PDB file of C-alpha atoms in Angstrom:
ATOM      1  CA  MET A   1       7.208  12.539   1.796  1.00 74.00           C
ATOM      2  CA  LEU A   2       7.056  16.325   2.419  1.00 85.00           C
ATOM      3  CA  SER A   3       3.328  16.372   1.863  1.00 92.00           C
ATOM      4  CA  ASP A   4       2.957  13.542   4.413  1.00 96.00           C
ATOM      5  CA  GLN A   5       5.120  15.524   6.805  1.00 97.00           C
ATOM      6  CA  LEU A   6       2.856  18.579   6.430  1.00 97.00           C
ATOM      7  CA  ALA A   7      -0.137  16.369   6.998  1.00 98.00           C
ATOM      8  CA  VAL A   8       1.351  15.074  10.287  1.00 98.00           C
ATOM      9  CA  MET A   9       2.085  18.610  11.490  1.00 98.00           C
ATOM     10  CA  ASN A  10      -1.401  19.756  10.711  1.00 98.00           C
ATOM     11  CA  ARG A  11      -2.947  16.769  12.392  1.00 98.00           C
ATOM     12  CA  ASP A  12      -0.817  17.150  15.552  1.00 99.00           C
ATOM     13  CA  PHE A  13      -1.378  20.893  15.916  1.00 99.00           C
ATOM     14  CA  ALA A  14      -5.078  20.965  14.787  1.00 98.00           C
ATOM     15  CA  PRO A  15      -6.523  20.388  18.339  1.00 98.00           C
ATOM     16  CA  HIS A  16      -4.741  23.622  19.273  1.00 98.00           C
ATOM     17  CA  GLY A  17      -6.117  25.797  16.430  1.00 98.00           C
ATOM     18  CA  ILE A  18      -2.764  25.865  14.596  1.00 98.00           C
ATOM     19  CA  ALA A  19      -2.414  25.049  10.918  1.00 98.00           C
ATOM     20  CA  PHE A  20       0.490  25.169   8.467  1.00 97.00           C
ATOM     21  CA  ASN A  21       0.515  25.914   4.775  1.00 95.00           C
ATOM     22  CA  LEU A  22       3.281  24.971   2.428  1.00 93.00           C
ATOM     23  CA  VAL A  23       4.379  28.173   0.583  1.00 92.00           C
ATOM     24  CA  GLN A  24       7.508  26.908  -1.175  1.00 88.00           C
ATOM     25  CA  THR A  25       9.864  23.994  -1.398  1.00 91.00           C
ATOM     26  CA  THR A  26      13.509  24.533  -2.368  1.00 89.00           C
ATOM     27  CA  ARG A  27      15.655  21.487  -3.093  1.00 89.00           C
ATOM     28  CA  THR A  28      19.356  22.203  -2.830  1.00 88.00           C
ATOM     29  CA  ILE A  29      22.247  19.819  -3.343  1.00 85.00           C
ATOM     30  CA  ASN A  30      25.083  20.897  -1.150  1.00 83.00           C
ATOM     31  CA  PRO A  31      27.232  18.168   0.465  1.00 78.00           C
ATOM     32  CA  THR A  32      28.424  20.433   3.272  1.00 73.00           C
ATOM     33  CA  TRP A  33      24.932  21.498   4.175  1.00 74.00           C
ATOM     34  CA  ALA A  34      23.522  17.976   3.886  1.00 62.00           C
ATOM     35  CA  GLN A  35      25.895  16.915   6.599  1.00 64.00           C
ATOM     36  CA  ASP A  36      24.919  19.871   8.894  1.00 57.00           C
ATOM     37  CA  GLY A  37      28.217  21.533   8.247  1.00 65.00           C
ATOM     38  CA  ASN A  38      27.528  25.205   8.017  1.00 82.00           C
ATOM     39  CA  GLU A  39      24.168  26.190   9.401  1.00 85.00           C
ATOM     40  CA  MET A  40      24.578  29.928   8.921  1.00 89.00           C
ATOM     41  CA  ALA A  41      25.656  29.715   5.278  1.00 89.00           C
ATOM     42  CA  MET A  42      22.737  27.289   4.570  1.00 90.00           C
ATOM     43  CA  LYS A  43      20.153  29.458   6.261  1.00 92.00           C
ATOM     44  CA  ARG A  44      21.478  32.738   4.968  1.00 93.00           C
ATOM     45  CA  ALA A  45      21.093  31.325   1.446  1.00 93.00           C
ATOM     46  CA  LEU A  46      17.767  29.526   1.850  1.00 94.00           C
ATOM     47  CA  ARG A  47      15.735  31.324   4.530  1.00 95.00           C
ATOM     48  CA  LYS A  48      12.402  32.812   3.250  1.00 95.00           C
ATOM     49  CA  GLY A  49       9.745  35.016   4.785  1.00 95.00           C
ATOM     50  CA  THR A  50       9.354  36.965   7.974  1.00 95.00           C
ATOM     51  CA  TYR A  51       9.872  35.813  11.576  1.00 96.00           C
ATOM     52  CA  LYS A  52       6.414  34.380  11.671  1.00 96.00           C
ATOM     53  CA  ASP A  53       7.172  32.081   8.665  1.00 97.00           C
ATOM     54  CA  LEU A  54       8.405  28.611   9.709  1.00 98.00           C
ATOM     55  CA  ASN A  55      11.431  27.454   7.689  1.00 97.00           C
ATOM     56  CA  LEU A  56      12.238  23.721   7.849  1.00 97.00           C
ATOM     57  CA  TYR A  57      15.558  22.440   6.638  1.00 93.00           C
ATOM     58  CA  PHE A  58      15.890  18.624   6.027  1.00 92.00           C
ATOM     59  CA  VAL A  59      19.446  17.364   6.017  1.00 89.00           C
ATOM     60  CA  ARG A  60      21.073  13.946   6.025  1.00 86.00           C
ATOM     61  CA  ARG A  61      22.924  14.424   9.284  1.00 84.00           C
ATOM     62  CA  VAL A  62      22.444  16.569  12.351  1.00 83.00           C
ATOM     63  CA  THR A  63      25.159  17.248  14.815  1.00 78.00           C
ATOM     64  CA  ASP A  64      25.526  15.298  18.078  1.00 75.00           C
ATOM     65  CA  ASP A  65      23.477  12.404  16.745  1.00 78.00           C
ATOM     66  CA  ALA A  66      20.283  14.443  17.267  1.00 89.00           C
ATOM     67  CA  PHE A  67      17.198  14.069  15.091  1.00 96.00           C
ATOM     68  CA  GLY A  68      16.780  17.823  14.817  1.00 95.00           C
ATOM     69  CA  TYR A  69      16.957  21.224  16.522  1.00 95.00           C
ATOM     70  CA  CYS A  70      14.972  24.370  16.410  1.00 96.00           C
ATOM     71  CA  TYR A  71      15.427  27.870  17.929  1.00 95.00           C
ATOM     72  CA  PHE A  72      13.168  29.403  20.509  1.00 96.00           C
ATOM     73  CA  PRO A  73      11.429  32.695  19.619  1.00 97.00           C
ATOM     74  CA  THR A  74      13.218  35.849  20.727  1.00 96.00           C
ATOM     75  CA  ASN A  75      13.274  39.470  19.805  1.00 94.00           C
ATOM     76  CA  ALA A  76      14.953  39.133  16.380  1.00 94.00           C
ATOM     77  CA  ALA A  77      15.517  41.951  13.967  1.00 93.00           C
ATOM     78  CA  ALA A  78      15.353  41.150  10.245  1.00 92.00           C
ATOM     79  CA  GLY A  79      18.791  40.149   9.075  1.00 92.00           C
ATOM     80  CA  SER A  80      20.169  39.509  12.623  1.00 95.00           C
ATOM     81  CA  THR A  81      21.841  36.205  13.491  1.00 94.00           C
ATOM     82  CA  ALA A  82      18.688  35.156  15.491  1.00 95.00           C
ATOM     83  CA  PHE A  83      16.533  35.931  12.473  1.00 96.00           C
ATOM     84  CA  ILE A  84      18.718  33.938  10.033  1.00 94.00           C
ATOM     85  CA  GLN A  85      19.032  30.946  12.520  1.00 94.00           C
ATOM     86  CA  ASP A  86      15.320  30.810  13.122  1.00 96.00           C
ATOM     87  CA  GLY A  87      13.644  27.675  11.903  1.00 94.00           C
ATOM     88  CA  CYS A  88      14.117  23.935  12.403  1.00 96.00           C
ATOM     89  CA  THR A  89      16.823  21.628  11.017  1.00 94.00           C
ATOM     90  CA  ILE A  90      15.566  18.093  10.755  1.00 94.00           C
ATOM     91  CA  LEU A  91      17.131  14.772  10.073  1.00 94.00           C
ATOM     92  CA  SER A  92      15.554  13.811   6.731  1.00 94.00           C
ATOM     93  CA  SER A  93      15.137  10.136   7.658  1.00 96.00           C
ATOM     94  CA  THR A  94      12.643  11.052  10.373  1.00 97.00           C
ATOM     95  CA  VAL A  95       9.897  12.093   7.931  1.00 97.00           C
ATOM     96  CA  PRO A  96       6.929   9.733   7.431  1.00 98.00           C
ATOM     97  CA  GLY A  97       8.340   6.631   5.673  1.00 97.00           C
ATOM     98  CA  GLY A  98      11.927   7.574   6.547  1.00 96.00           C
ATOM     99  CA  SER A  99      14.631   5.040   7.563  1.00 97.00           C
ATOM    100  CA  THR A 100      15.123   6.032  11.278  1.00 96.00           C
ATOM    101  CA  THR A 101      13.527   3.099  13.098  1.00 97.00           C
ATOM    102  CA  ASN A 102      10.865   4.177  15.654  1.00 97.00           C
ATOM    103  CA  TYR A 103      11.239   7.839  14.687  1.00 97.00           C
ATOM    104  CA  ASN A 104       9.885   7.825  11.113  1.00 98.00           C
ATOM    105  CA  LEU A 105       6.262   8.942  11.523  1.00 98.00           C
ATOM    106  CA  GLY A 106       7.111  12.643  11.311  1.00 98.00           C
ATOM    107  CA  LYS A 107       6.842  13.481  14.985  1.00 98.00           C
ATOM    108  CA  THR A 108      10.367  14.930  15.101  1.00 98.00           C
ATOM    109  CA  VAL A 109       9.068  17.902  13.205  1.00 98.00           C
ATOM    110  CA  THR A 110       6.152  18.237  15.639  1.00 99.00           C
ATOM    111  CA  HIS A 111       8.598  18.130  18.549  1.00 98.00           C
ATOM    112  CA  GLU A 112      10.977  20.665  17.058  1.00 98.00           C
ATOM    113  CA  VAL A 113       8.164  23.010  16.030  1.00 99.00           C
ATOM    114  CA  GLY A 114       7.093  22.883  19.694  1.00 99.00           C
ATOM    115  CA  HIS A 115      10.441  24.548  20.447  1.00 98.00           C
ATOM    116  CA  TRP A 116       9.837  27.083  17.655  1.00 98.00           C
ATOM    117  CA  PHE A 117       6.644  27.974  19.567  1.00 98.00           C
ATOM    118  CA  GLY A 118       8.591  28.326  22.868  1.00 98.00           C
ATOM    119  CA  LEU A 119       8.112  24.888  24.482  1.00 98.00           C
ATOM    120  CA  PHE A 120      10.820  23.273  26.558  1.00 98.00           C
ATOM    121  CA  HIS A 121      11.283  19.525  26.923  1.00 98.00           C
ATOM    122  CA  THR A 122       9.002  17.878  29.459  1.00 98.00           C
ATOM    123  CA  PHE A 123      12.060  16.682  31.331  1.00 97.00           C
ATOM    124  CA  GLN A 124      13.638  20.150  31.448  1.00 96.00           C
ATOM    125  CA  GLY A 125      15.401  20.531  34.828  1.00 94.00           C
ATOM    126  CA  GLY A 126      14.451  17.073  36.004  1.00 95.00           C
ATOM    127  CA  CYS A 127      12.450  16.516  39.115  1.00 95.00           C
ATOM    128  CA  ASN A 128      13.444  19.809  40.628  1.00 91.00           C
ATOM    129  CA  GLY A 129      13.382  21.962  37.520  1.00 78.00           C
ATOM    130  CA  GLY A 130      10.397  22.219  35.205  1.00 87.00           C
ATOM    131  CA  ASP A 131       9.323  23.117  31.749  1.00 95.00           C
ATOM    132  CA  SER A 132       7.338  26.195  32.982  1.00 94.00           C
ATOM    133  CA  ILE A 133       4.077  24.304  32.266  1.00 95.00           C
ATOM    134  CA  ALA A 134       1.860  23.444  35.242  1.00 94.00           C
ATOM    135  CA  ASP A 135       0.027  20.545  33.572  1.00 96.00           C
ATOM    136  CA  THR A 136       3.028  18.462  32.507  1.00 96.00           C
ATOM    137  CA  PRO A 137       4.181  16.274  35.437  1.00 96.00           C
ATOM    138  CA  ALA A 138       7.786  16.504  36.476  1.00 95.00           C
ATOM    139  CA  GLN A 139      10.104  14.113  34.718  1.00 97.00           C
ATOM    140  CA  ALA A 140      13.726  13.260  35.747  1.00 97.00           C
ATOM    141  CA  SER A 141      14.987  12.398  32.322  1.00 97.00           C
ATOM    142  CA  PHE A 142      13.806  11.772  28.778  1.00 96.00           C
ATOM    143  CA  SER A 143      11.907   8.642  27.830  1.00 96.00           C
ATOM    144  CA  THR A 144      12.930   6.088  25.252  1.00 94.00           C
ATOM    145  CA  GLY A 145      10.414   3.726  23.732  1.00 97.00           C
ATOM    146  CA  CYS A 146       6.916   4.028  25.121  1.00 97.00           C
ATOM    147  CA  PRO A 147       7.395   3.155  28.843  1.00 97.00           C
ATOM    148  CA  THR A 148       3.751   3.126  29.986  1.00 96.00           C
ATOM    149  CA  GLY A 149       3.535   3.809  33.735  1.00 96.00           C
ATOM    150  CA  ARG A 150       6.966   5.363  34.016  1.00 97.00           C
ATOM    151  CA  ASP A 151       7.355   7.527  37.074  1.00 98.00           C
ATOM    152  CA  SER A 152      10.804   9.040  37.296  1.00 97.00           C
ATOM    153  CA  CYS A 153       9.837  11.530  39.977  1.00 97.00           C
ATOM    154  CA  PRO A 154       7.897   9.203  42.361  1.00 97.00           C
ATOM    155  CA  SER A 155       7.708  11.809  45.185  1.00 96.00           C
ATOM    156  CA  LEU A 156       5.847  14.206  42.862  1.00 95.00           C
ATOM    157  CA  ALA A 157       2.373  13.950  41.427  1.00 94.00           C
ATOM    158  CA  GLY A 158       1.731  12.313  38.074  1.00 95.00           C
ATOM    159  CA  LEU A 159       3.362   9.755  35.819  1.00 97.00           C
ATOM    160  CA  ASP A 160       5.930  10.893  33.264  1.00 97.00           C
ATOM    161  CA  PRO A 161       4.284  12.531  30.231  1.00 98.00           C
ATOM    162  CA  ILE A 162       5.483   9.934  27.750  1.00 98.00           C
ATOM    163  CA  HIS A 163       2.767  10.735  25.285  1.00 98.00           C
ATOM    164  CA  ASN A 164       3.672  14.453  25.118  1.00 98.00           C
ATOM    165  CA  TYR A 165       5.366  15.638  21.917  1.00 99.00           C
ATOM    166  CA  MET A 166       8.048  17.391  23.980  1.00 98.00           C
ATOM    167  CA  ASP A 167       9.469  14.134  25.462  1.00 98.00           C
ATOM    168  CA  TYR A 168      11.733  11.793  23.436  1.00 97.00           C
ATOM    169  CA  SER A 169       9.407   8.777  23.221  1.00 97.00           C
ATOM    170  CA  TYR A 170       9.000   6.808  20.004  1.00 98.00           C
ATOM    171  CA  ASP A 171       6.964   8.557  17.329  1.00 98.00           C
ATOM    172  CA  SER A 172       4.157   5.878  17.849  1.00 98.00           C
ATOM    173  CA  CYS A 173       3.888   6.919  21.471  1.00 98.00           C
ATOM    174  CA  TYR A 174       3.321  10.667  20.954  1.00 98.00           C
ATOM    175  CA  GLU A 175      -0.221  11.938  21.204  1.00 97.00           C
ATOM    176  CA  GLU A 176      -0.517  15.414  22.711  1.00 98.00           C
ATOM    177  CA  PHE A 177       0.334  18.857  23.758  1.00 99.00           C
ATOM    178  CA  THR A 178      -1.374  19.935  27.023  1.00 98.00           C
ATOM    179  CA  PRO A 179      -3.754  22.853  27.442  1.00 98.00           C
ATOM    180  CA  ASN A 180      -1.083  24.880  29.213  1.00 98.00           C
ATOM    181  CA  GLN A 181       1.418  24.140  26.494  1.00 98.00           C
ATOM    182  CA  GLN A 182      -1.122  25.511  24.037  1.00 99.00           C
ATOM    183  CA  THR A 183      -1.427  28.671  26.116  1.00 98.00           C
ATOM    184  CA  ARG A 184       2.392  29.060  26.125  1.00 98.00           C
ATOM    185  CA  MET A 185       2.604  28.540  22.348  1.00 98.00           C
ATOM    186  CA  TYR A 186      -0.019  31.230  21.797  1.00 98.00           C
ATOM    187  CA  SER A 187       1.714  33.549  24.267  1.00 98.00           C
ATOM    188  CA  PHE A 188       5.111  33.151  22.613  1.00 98.00           C
ATOM    189  CA  TRP A 189       3.501  33.469  19.142  1.00 98.00           C
ATOM    190  CA  ASN A 190       1.829  36.773  20.104  1.00 97.00           C
ATOM    191  CA  GLN A 191       4.874  38.143  21.904  1.00 97.00           C
ATOM    192  CA  TYR A 192       7.536  37.316  19.334  1.00 96.00           C
ATOM    193  CA  ARG A 193       6.049  36.275  15.916  1.00 95.00           C
ATOM    194  CA  ALA A 194       2.504  37.560  15.285  1.00 92.00           C
ATOM    195  CA  SER A 195       3.484  41.053  14.312  1.00 88.00           C
ATOM    196  CA  ALA A 196       6.629  40.192  12.403  1.00 73.00           C
TER     197      ALA A 196
END
């Protein structure tokens, strides 16, 4: 399953010139960590690499019924809380072939890694806010399913970006990051991670 997850990540990010390589897999049995019980203890024990190395943690349960979470890049000194927390915690049943219906094609990782690169949700701030990306239309709230033609901000240009990885659509609906999202990912990479 993890090799399939890596293949999904590489396929989704390839149009943007981004590729991932698996360096190491560590399998740990810890009932507390598996239930997302002590993030800092888990990451302090398991985190590998520098700030430019993506660490993924697959657990059986994620708090607040989420499918995952990931931290935005920031100025993080080695050993700091921000450095230790860096990475993505993912509900293990969302990997390709997992048991989470409609969210088991591996796109949760793509979505969360988008956050790791500095992307907000497309529905950030609703119709009056924004995700700091000019080429994603405004969106009042997250999508569920694959609601073709949805326009939650009818007074603003464009239909909701339901095919964007940074929405909450079904995995089968996800198709893209936009050119401006790519620009932001590279900008955040260069600012926070490239020289780590």
